[in-house]
Amino acid sequence: MDTIATVLSGIRATGRLHFGNYIGAVRHFVTHQQQGNRCMYFIADLHTLTTLRNPEELRGNVIEIVKDYLAAGLNPEGSIIYAQSSVPEISELSLLLSMVQPLGELERIPTFKDLVRKNPDNVTLGLVTYPVLMAADILGPQATLVPVGEDQIPNLELARNMARRFNERFGQTFALPEMLEEMVKVPGLDGEKMGKSEADNAIDINSSIEIIRKRYLERGITDPQRLRASDPGDPYNRCRSIYPLHEIITPGEANGREIAKACIAAHIGCVECKKRLVDNIAVILEPFQEHRAALANQNDYAREVLHEGGKRARRIIKETVERVRDKMGIVMY
Ligand code: ADP
Ligand code: TRP
């Protein structure tokens, strides 16, 4: 990218981070920081309240995720790292945006339908307005790029529509946030999207490589029709957990297709294929885990990072929210 972007993203504090979060989101956070953009990365603690109701656990998860951010390579000099709730103006912006947001659009959004399906007894108002708060997260700092995984596309599209509509109605106010060119969906061990709130299909980025290897060997779903190593495999359609991840993380695979060809020709068996995958996961996670272990007892430092980041984020977001208030006719008397 030639010009400096305002890069913004957040992760909910629902639990420990998994490899899908790392590959779909966090690794991009680091790249954009390294490129010298204005980076703002937060923990979406308010969004977490739609699914997690244990205050102790929530507080703990927030601190652990900050340490994950730092271990992955973010630092408070290169990125503003903060908790969403430390900037009350985000909630205010969400309220202001909700006044002009048609309800129907929120009910039609696939991520909402998905959450309703998973929590049929827990369809709160917060769940319906989830994308409005997310739009406030994005539009408040005038983000121009939002690195997230593929599952977040509908929410991002909604934020873009809200910005466009607001600008048309009240005059130019918000930057239009762009998505990454390549958004991915990391498969879990069962071949479904890897997720922390899903069935036990995730790889915790803090698990030892040995445990990760064991989980893949025992539970990673490959082509169910390939019974013997001498049978030709179908990496593209029938292998739902291992090959799709090779495509994302194995250097050269997306272009050269060496593993796919070897699988189709029955030159490589599923066990060998899994071992190679875990070796490549190890290359990515080992430096992270080393750094993470050194931060294990740095909770005070993590809180300090959030405190300073919160102040900086607040200064930036406040400016936008004051403008929005003014445009909508709201006066602080
Ligand atoms: P989860 O879906 O596990 O609860 P979050 O919703 O907090 O995690 O997601 C945080 C970030 O990680 C988002 O940018 C999301 O798109 C990304 N992400 C989550 N799961 C995956 C996945 N399986 N593949 C790619 N990106 C993912
Ligand atoms: N909804 C996102 C998720 O579940 C988390 C999130 C909240 C977010 N606000 C955001 C991501 C703003 C990017 C930008 O993963």
GROMACS .gro file of C-alpha atoms and ligand atoms in nm:
model
  375
    1MET     CA    1   0.000   0.000   0.000
    2ASP     CA    2   0.143   0.340  -0.095
    3THR     CA    3  -0.044   0.570   0.139
    4ILE     CA    4  -0.066   0.531   0.514
    5ALA     CA    5  -0.376   0.339   0.609
    6THR     CA    6  -0.564   0.344   0.935
    7VAL     CA    7  -0.578  -0.026   1.008
    8LEU     CA    8  -0.822  -0.140   1.273
    9SER     CA    9  -0.944  -0.472   1.404
   10GLY     CA   10  -1.076  -0.638   1.718
   11ILE     CA   11  -1.115  -0.979   1.870
   12ARG     CA   12  -1.375  -1.085   2.123
   13ALA     CA   13  -1.253  -1.206   2.461
   14THR     CA   14  -1.452  -1.528   2.455
   15GLY     CA   15  -1.153  -1.754   2.530
   16ARG     CA   16  -0.799  -1.833   2.428
   17LEU     CA   17  -0.696  -1.753   2.071
   18HIS     CA   18  -0.683  -2.034   1.817
   19PHE     CA   19  -0.491  -2.084   1.497
   20GLY     CA   20  -0.784  -1.949   1.290
   21ASN     CA   21  -0.769  -1.618   1.478
   22TYR     CA   22  -0.394  -1.610   1.429
   23ILE     CA   23  -0.393  -1.679   1.055
   24GLY     CA   24  -0.717  -1.500   0.967
   25ALA     CA   25  -0.654  -1.189   1.173
   26VAL     CA   26  -0.356  -1.146   1.411
   27ARG     CA   27  -0.082  -1.223   1.160
   28HIS     CA   28  -0.218  -0.945   0.935
   29PHE     CA   29  -0.224  -0.706   1.232
   30VAL     CA   30   0.151  -0.755   1.265
   31THR     CA   31   0.222  -0.712   0.893
   32HIS     CA   32   0.037  -0.383   0.881
   33GLN     CA   33   0.215  -0.259   1.190
   34GLN     CA   34   0.549  -0.347   1.030
   35GLN     CA   35   0.452  -0.148   0.722
   36GLY     CA   36   0.423   0.165   0.934
   37ASN     CA   37   0.049   0.223   0.910
   38ARG     CA   38  -0.158   0.382   1.184
   39CYS     CA   39  -0.269   0.064   1.359
   40MET     CA   40  -0.547   0.028   1.616
   41TYR     CA   41  -0.612  -0.315   1.761
   42PHE     CA   42  -0.857  -0.371   2.041
   43ILE     CA   43  -1.026  -0.636   2.250
   44ALA     CA   44  -1.400  -0.631   2.188
   45ASP     CA   45  -1.499  -0.685   2.552
   46LEU     CA   46  -1.848  -0.535   2.511
   47HIS     CA   47  -1.920  -0.765   2.215
   48THR     CA   48  -1.808  -1.056   2.432
   49LEU     CA   49  -2.100  -0.993   2.669
   50THR     CA   50  -2.341  -1.131   2.408
   51THR     CA   51  -2.205  -1.481   2.477
   52LEU     CA   52  -1.987  -1.481   2.791
   53ARG     CA   53  -2.151  -1.400   3.122
   54ASN     CA   54  -1.869  -1.476   3.367
   55PRO     CA   55  -1.706  -1.145   3.474
   56GLU     CA   56  -1.394  -1.310   3.616
   57GLU     CA   57  -1.336  -1.507   3.298
   58LEU     CA   58  -1.396  -1.201   3.081
   59ARG     CA   59  -1.141  -0.992   3.273
   60GLY     CA   60  -0.887  -1.275   3.252
   61ASN     CA   61  -0.939  -1.335   2.879
   62VAL     CA   62  -0.883  -0.967   2.798
   63ILE     CA   63  -0.538  -0.971   2.961
   64GLU     CA   64  -0.442  -1.303   2.800
   65ILE     CA   65  -0.533  -1.171   2.454
   66VAL     CA   66  -0.322  -0.858   2.506
   67LYS     CA   67  -0.028  -1.086   2.583
   68ASP     CA   68  -0.107  -1.285   2.267
   69TYR     CA   69  -0.106  -0.961   2.065
   70LEU     CA   70   0.231  -0.864   2.210
   71ALA     CA   71   0.381  -1.211   2.163
   72ALA     CA   72   0.266  -1.213   1.800
   73GLY     CA   73   0.473  -0.898   1.740
   74LEU     CA   74   0.247  -0.603   1.814
   75ASN     CA   75   0.394  -0.334   2.035
   76PRO     CA   76   0.254  -0.018   2.193
   77GLU     CA   77   0.490   0.202   1.992
   78GLY     CA   78   0.368   0.068   1.657
   79SER     CA   79   0.003   0.003   1.742
   80ILE     CA   80  -0.264   0.147   1.968
   81ILE     CA   81  -0.378  -0.150   2.175
   82TYR     CA   82  -0.693  -0.096   2.381
   83ALA     CA   83  -1.011  -0.237   2.526
   84GLN     CA   84  -1.330  -0.135   2.345
   85SER     CA   85  -1.499  -0.041   2.673
   86SER     CA   86  -1.218   0.202   2.764
   87VAL     CA   87  -1.354   0.433   2.496
   88PRO     CA   88  -1.714   0.510   2.598
   89GLU     CA   89  -1.752   0.726   2.287
   90ILE     CA   90  -1.768   0.403   2.084
   91SER     CA   91  -2.088   0.309   2.267
   92GLU     CA   92  -2.223   0.657   2.212
   93LEU     CA   93  -2.148   0.635   1.840
   94SER     CA   94  -2.320   0.298   1.828
   95LEU     CA   95  -2.631   0.453   1.982
   96LEU     CA   96  -2.628   0.744   1.738
   97LEU     CA   97  -2.585   0.509   1.439
   98SER     CA   98  -2.862   0.281   1.564
   99MET     CA   99  -3.110   0.570   1.534
  100VAL     CA  100  -3.077   0.565   1.154
  101GLN     CA  101  -3.017   0.193   1.101
  102PRO     CA  102  -3.311  -0.010   0.960
  103LEU     CA  103  -3.380  -0.317   1.176
  104GLY     CA  104  -3.454  -0.545   0.879
  105GLU     CA  105  -3.098  -0.525   0.752
  106LEU     CA  106  -2.966  -0.642   1.089
  107GLU     CA  107  -3.203  -0.937   1.107
  108ARG     CA  108  -3.104  -1.052   0.760
  109ILE     CA  109  -2.730  -1.056   0.828
  110PRO     CA  110  -2.594  -1.416   0.813
  111THR     CA  111  -2.372  -1.384   1.123
  112PHE     CA  112  -2.680  -1.281   1.324
  113LYS     CA  113  -2.881  -1.575   1.193
  114ASP     CA  114  -2.588  -1.797   1.281
  115LEU     CA  115  -2.569  -1.665   1.637
  116VAL     CA  116  -2.946  -1.707   1.680
  117ARG     CA  117  -2.915  -2.065   1.562
  118LYS     CA  118  -2.640  -2.128   1.819
  119ASN     CA  119  -2.812  -1.944   2.106
  120PRO     CA  120  -3.186  -1.975   2.040
  121ASP     CA  121  -3.268  -1.902   2.405
  122ASN     CA  122  -3.043  -1.603   2.424
  123VAL     CA  123  -3.140  -1.363   2.147
  124THR     CA  124  -3.069  -1.035   2.321
  125LEU     CA  125  -3.095  -0.683   2.190
  126GLY     CA  126  -2.714  -0.675   2.203
  127LEU     CA  127  -2.701  -0.961   1.955
  128VAL     CA  128  -2.925  -0.776   1.709
  129THR     CA  129  -2.724  -0.453   1.738
  130TYR     CA  130  -2.388  -0.637   1.736
  131PRO     CA  131  -2.301  -0.513   1.383
  132VAL     CA  132  -2.394  -0.154   1.475
  133LEU     CA  133  -2.146  -0.156   1.763
  134MET     CA  134  -1.893  -0.314   1.527
  135ALA     CA  135  -1.957  -0.035   1.274
  136ALA     CA  136  -1.894   0.219   1.553
  137ASP     CA  137  -1.565   0.042   1.634
  138ILE     CA  138  -1.460   0.082   1.271
  139LEU     CA  139  -1.604   0.422   1.178
  140GLY     CA  140  -1.507   0.601   1.502
  141PRO     CA  141  -1.132   0.593   1.422
  142GLN     CA  142  -1.196   0.646   1.047
  143ALA     CA  143  -1.046   0.306   0.966
  144THR     CA  144  -0.955   0.253   0.602
  145LEU     CA  145  -0.859  -0.115   0.628
  146VAL     CA  146  -1.007  -0.384   0.851
  147PRO     CA  147  -0.815  -0.715   0.857
  148VAL     CA  148  -1.051  -0.995   0.960
  149GLY     CA  149  -1.134  -1.353   0.858
  150GLU     CA  150  -1.384  -1.440   0.589
  151ASP     CA  151  -1.670  -1.491   0.837
  152GLN     CA  152  -1.677  -1.116   0.907
  153ILE     CA  153  -1.753  -1.006   0.548
  154PRO     CA  154  -2.126  -0.944   0.606
  155ASN     CA  155  -2.054  -0.731   0.915
  156LEU     CA  156  -1.797  -0.530   0.724
  157GLU     CA  157  -2.030  -0.478   0.432
  158LEU     CA  158  -2.291  -0.347   0.670
  159ALA     CA  159  -2.040  -0.103   0.821
  160ARG     CA  160  -1.955   0.021   0.472
  161ASN     CA  161  -2.323   0.070   0.390
  162MET     CA  162  -2.381   0.256   0.713
  163ALA     CA  163  -2.089   0.488   0.638
  164ARG     CA  164  -2.208   0.551   0.284
  165ARG     CA  165  -2.564   0.621   0.391
  166PHE     CA  166  -2.456   0.853   0.672
  167ASN     CA  167  -2.225   1.045   0.440
  168GLU     CA  168  -2.502   1.092   0.185
  169ARG     CA  169  -2.749   1.209   0.442
  170PHE     CA  170  -2.534   1.427   0.666
  171GLY     CA  171  -2.236   1.513   0.443
  172GLN     CA  172  -1.891   1.350   0.427
  173THR     CA  173  -1.814   1.217   0.777
  174PHE     CA  174  -1.674   0.865   0.764
  175ALA     CA  175  -1.394   0.703   0.565
  176LEU     CA  176  -1.505   0.389   0.378
  177PRO     CA  177  -1.330   0.087   0.532
  178GLU     CA  178  -1.180  -0.166   0.290
  179MET     CA  179  -1.135  -0.540   0.340
  180LEU     CA  180  -0.821  -0.746   0.290
  181GLU     CA  181  -0.771  -0.873  -0.063
  182GLU     CA  182  -0.738  -1.227   0.065
  183MET     CA  183  -0.962  -1.326   0.350
  184VAL     CA  184  -0.941  -1.682   0.469
  185LYS     CA  185  -1.145  -1.938   0.655
  186VAL     CA  186  -0.918  -2.169   0.851
  187PRO     CA  187  -1.075  -2.514   0.885
  188GLY     CA  188  -1.089  -2.685   1.225
  189LEU     CA  189  -1.001  -3.050   1.290
  190ASP     CA  190  -1.352  -3.152   1.182
  191GLY     CA  191  -1.340  -2.956   0.856
  192GLU     CA  192  -1.584  -2.688   0.976
  193LYS     CA  193  -1.464  -2.332   1.044
  194MET     CA  194  -1.217  -2.336   1.333
  195GLY     CA  195  -1.380  -2.149   1.622
  196LYS     CA  196  -1.345  -2.103   1.995
  197SER     CA  197  -1.713  -2.131   2.065
  198GLU     CA  198  -1.766  -2.432   1.838
  199ALA     CA  199  -1.732  -2.803   1.907
  200ASP     CA  200  -1.379  -2.894   2.014
  201ASN     CA  201  -1.228  -2.837   1.667
  202ALA     CA  202  -0.971  -2.566   1.740
  203ILE     CA  203  -0.596  -2.556   1.779
  204ASP     CA  204  -0.503  -2.334   2.073
  205ILE     CA  205  -0.203  -2.124   1.966
  206ASN     CA  206  -0.054  -2.182   2.309
  207SER     CA  207  -0.070  -2.563   2.290
  208SER     CA  208   0.265  -2.739   2.259
  209ILE     CA  209   0.356  -2.858   1.910
  210GLU     CA  210   0.343  -3.216   2.042
  211ILE     CA  211  -0.019  -3.175   2.148
  212ILE     CA  212  -0.103  -3.010   1.817
  213ARG     CA  213   0.059  -3.301   1.630
  214LYS     CA  214  -0.136  -3.552   1.838
  215ARG     CA  215  -0.464  -3.369   1.778
  216TYR     CA  216  -0.411  -3.361   1.401
  217LEU     CA  217  -0.302  -3.724   1.384
  218GLU     CA  218  -0.594  -3.845   1.593
  219ARG     CA  219  -0.872  -3.607   1.497
  220GLY     CA  220  -0.787  -3.427   1.170
  221ILE     CA  221  -1.046  -3.524   0.908
  222THR     CA  222  -0.902  -3.622   0.569
  223ASP     CA  223  -1.063  -3.773   0.258
  224PRO     CA  224  -1.304  -4.031   0.410
  225GLN     CA  225  -1.307  -4.233   0.087
  226ARG     CA  226  -0.932  -4.285   0.092
  227LEU     CA  227  -0.897  -4.604   0.293
  228ARG     CA  228  -0.543  -4.707   0.202
  229ALA     CA  229  -0.239  -4.491   0.131
  230SER     CA  230  -0.231  -4.649  -0.216
  231ASP     CA  231  -0.580  -4.509  -0.297
  232PRO     CA  232  -0.573  -4.175  -0.485
  233GLY     CA  233  -0.694  -3.891  -0.262
  234ASP     CA  234  -0.915  -3.592  -0.342
  235PRO     CA  235  -0.748  -3.295  -0.171
  236TYR     CA  236  -0.975  -3.029  -0.320
  237ASN     CA  237  -1.319  -3.165  -0.241
  238ARG     CA  238  -1.311  -3.451   0.004
  239CYS     CA  239  -1.022  -3.351   0.234
  240ARG     CA  240  -1.180  -3.083   0.447
  241SER     CA  241  -0.937  -3.020   0.732
  242ILE     CA  242  -0.577  -3.086   0.626
  243TYR     CA  243  -0.538  -2.986   0.262
  244PRO     CA  244  -0.734  -2.658   0.284
  245LEU     CA  245  -0.492  -2.551   0.558
  246HIS     CA  246  -0.189  -2.652   0.351
  247GLU     CA  247  -0.327  -2.421   0.082
  248ILE     CA  248  -0.327  -2.133   0.328
  249ILE     CA  249  -0.002  -2.181   0.519
  250THR     CA  250   0.233  -2.415   0.332
  251PRO     CA  251   0.484  -2.206   0.137
  252GLY     CA  252   0.440  -2.245  -0.240
  253GLU     CA  253   0.143  -2.481  -0.218
  254ALA     CA  254  -0.121  -2.240  -0.349
  255ASN     CA  255   0.085  -2.199  -0.668
  256GLY     CA  256   0.284  -2.521  -0.709
  257ARG     CA  257   0.024  -2.770  -0.576
  258GLU     CA  258   0.295  -3.024  -0.497
  259ILE     CA  259   0.111  -3.180  -0.205
  260ALA     CA  260  -0.219  -3.190  -0.395
  261LYS     CA  261  -0.052  -3.365  -0.688
  262ALA     CA  262   0.119  -3.614  -0.456
  263CYS     CA  263  -0.214  -3.686  -0.281
  264ILE     CA  264  -0.397  -3.742  -0.610
  265ALA     CA  265  -0.115  -3.971  -0.730
  266ALA     CA  266  -0.116  -4.155  -0.394
  267HIS     CA  267   0.250  -4.066  -0.346
  268ILE     CA  268   0.182  -3.919  -0.004
  269GLY     CA  269  -0.041  -4.071   0.265
  270CYS     CA  270  -0.264  -3.879   0.506
  271VAL     CA  271  -0.033  -3.934   0.804
  272GLU     CA  272   0.265  -3.791   0.620
  273CYS     CA  273   0.050  -3.504   0.492
  274LYS     CA  274  -0.062  -3.423   0.847
  275LYS     CA  275   0.297  -3.436   0.975
  276ARG     CA  276   0.408  -3.188   0.712
  277LEU     CA  277   0.118  -2.961   0.800
  278VAL     CA  278   0.211  -2.962   1.169
  279ASP     CA  279   0.575  -2.891   1.080
  280ASN     CA  280   0.457  -2.580   0.898
  281ILE     CA  281   0.231  -2.481   1.186
  282ALA     CA  282   0.535  -2.517   1.414
  283VAL     CA  283   0.739  -2.280   1.199
  284ILE     CA  284   0.470  -2.016   1.253
  285LEU     CA  285   0.390  -2.083   1.619
  286GLU     CA  286   0.728  -2.158   1.775
  287PRO     CA  287   0.861  -1.800   1.773
  288PHE     CA  288   0.523  -1.681   1.898
  289GLN     CA  289   0.519  -1.933   2.183
  290GLU     CA  290   0.870  -1.846   2.291
  291HIS     CA  291   0.782  -1.480   2.317
  292ARG     CA  292   0.450  -1.564   2.482
  293ALA     CA  293   0.618  -1.768   2.756
  294ALA     CA  294   0.834  -1.469   2.844
  295LEU     CA  295   0.518  -1.258   2.888
  296ALA     CA  296   0.335  -1.514   3.102
  297ASN     CA  297   0.365  -1.312   3.425
  298GLN     CA  298   0.338  -0.967   3.272
  299ASN     CA  299  -0.025  -0.895   3.360
  300ASP     CA  300   0.056  -0.552   3.503
  301TYR     CA  301   0.237  -0.461   3.185
  302ALA     CA  302  -0.062  -0.579   2.977
  303ARG     CA  303  -0.294  -0.359   3.187
  304GLU     CA  304  -0.057  -0.065   3.142
  305VAL     CA  305  -0.059  -0.117   2.763
  306LEU     CA  306  -0.441  -0.111   2.767
  307HIS     CA  307  -0.448   0.198   2.986
  308GLU     CA  308  -0.218   0.399   2.761
  309GLY     CA  309  -0.378   0.262   2.442
  310GLY     CA  310  -0.723   0.351   2.574
  311LYS     CA  311  -0.622   0.714   2.625
  312ARG     CA  312  -0.475   0.741   2.275
  313ALA     CA  313  -0.772   0.568   2.108
  314ARG     CA  314  -1.011   0.790   2.297
  315ARG     CA  315  -0.853   1.110   2.168
  316ILE     CA  316  -0.890   0.988   1.809
  317ILE     CA  317  -1.243   0.851   1.836
  318LYS     CA  318  -1.376   1.148   2.034
  319GLU     CA  319  -1.310   1.378   1.741
  320THR     CA  320  -1.530   1.176   1.507
  321VAL     CA  321  -1.807   1.135   1.763
  322GLU     CA  322  -1.821   1.508   1.831
  323ARG     CA  323  -1.861   1.569   1.459
  324VAL     CA  324  -2.134   1.305   1.432
  325ARG     CA  325  -2.324   1.453   1.727
  326ASP     CA  326  -2.303   1.794   1.570
  327LYS     CA  327  -2.421   1.676   1.229
  328MET     CA  328  -2.719   1.498   1.382
  329GLY     CA  329  -2.820   1.804   1.585
  330ILE     CA  330  -2.717   1.685   1.930
  331VAL     CA  331  -2.573   1.958   2.150
  332MET     CA  332  -2.378   1.922   2.478
  333TYR     CA  333  -2.540   2.197   2.686
  334ADP     P1  334  -1.422  -1.698   1.705
  334ADP     O1  335  -1.492  -1.698   1.573
  334ADP     O2  336  -1.327  -1.808   1.719
  334ADP     O3  337  -1.513  -1.678   1.822
  334ADP     P2  338  -1.370  -1.418   1.689
  334ADP     O4  339  -1.510  -1.411   1.643
  334ADP     O5  340  -1.336  -1.339   1.810
  334ADP     O6  341  -1.330  -1.569   1.707
  334ADP     O7  342  -1.274  -1.378   1.570
  334ADP     C1  343  -1.163  -1.294   1.580
  334ADP     C2  344  -1.098  -1.279   1.445
  334ADP     O8  345  -1.050  -1.405   1.398
  334ADP     C3  346  -1.193  -1.229   1.335
  334ADP     O9  347  -1.120  -1.147   1.246
  334ADP     C4  348  -1.236  -1.355   1.265
  334ADP    O10  349  -1.276  -1.333   1.131
  334ADP     C5  350  -1.108  -1.435   1.272
  334ADP     N1  351  -1.135  -1.578   1.266
  334ADP     C6  352  -1.202  -1.651   1.357
  334ADP     N2  353  -1.208  -1.780   1.319
  334ADP     C7  354  -1.143  -1.787   1.201
  334ADP     C8  355  -1.114  -1.894   1.109
  334ADP     N3  356  -1.152  -2.018   1.135
  334ADP     N4  357  -1.047  -1.863   0.996
  334ADP     C9  358  -1.007  -1.737   0.969
  334ADP     N5  359  -1.029  -1.633   1.051
  334ADP    C10  360  -1.097  -1.657   1.165
  335TRP     N1  361  -1.708  -0.924   1.521
  335TRP     C1  362  -1.568  -0.955   1.526
  335TRP     C2  363  -1.552  -1.105   1.545
  335TRP     O1  364  -1.639  -1.172   1.594
  335TRP     C3  365  -1.496  -0.881   1.636
  335TRP     C4  366  -1.505  -0.734   1.615
  335TRP     C5  367  -1.578  -0.645   1.687
  335TRP     C6  368  -1.439  -0.658   1.513
  335TRP     N2  369  -1.563  -0.520   1.639
  335TRP     C7  370  -1.478  -0.524   1.533
  335TRP     C8  371  -1.351  -0.691   1.411
  335TRP     C9  372  -1.430  -0.423   1.450
  335TRP    C10  373  -1.305  -0.589   1.328
  335TRP    C11  374  -1.344  -0.456   1.347
  335TRP     O2  375  -1.452  -1.156   1.512
   0.00000   0.00000   0.00000
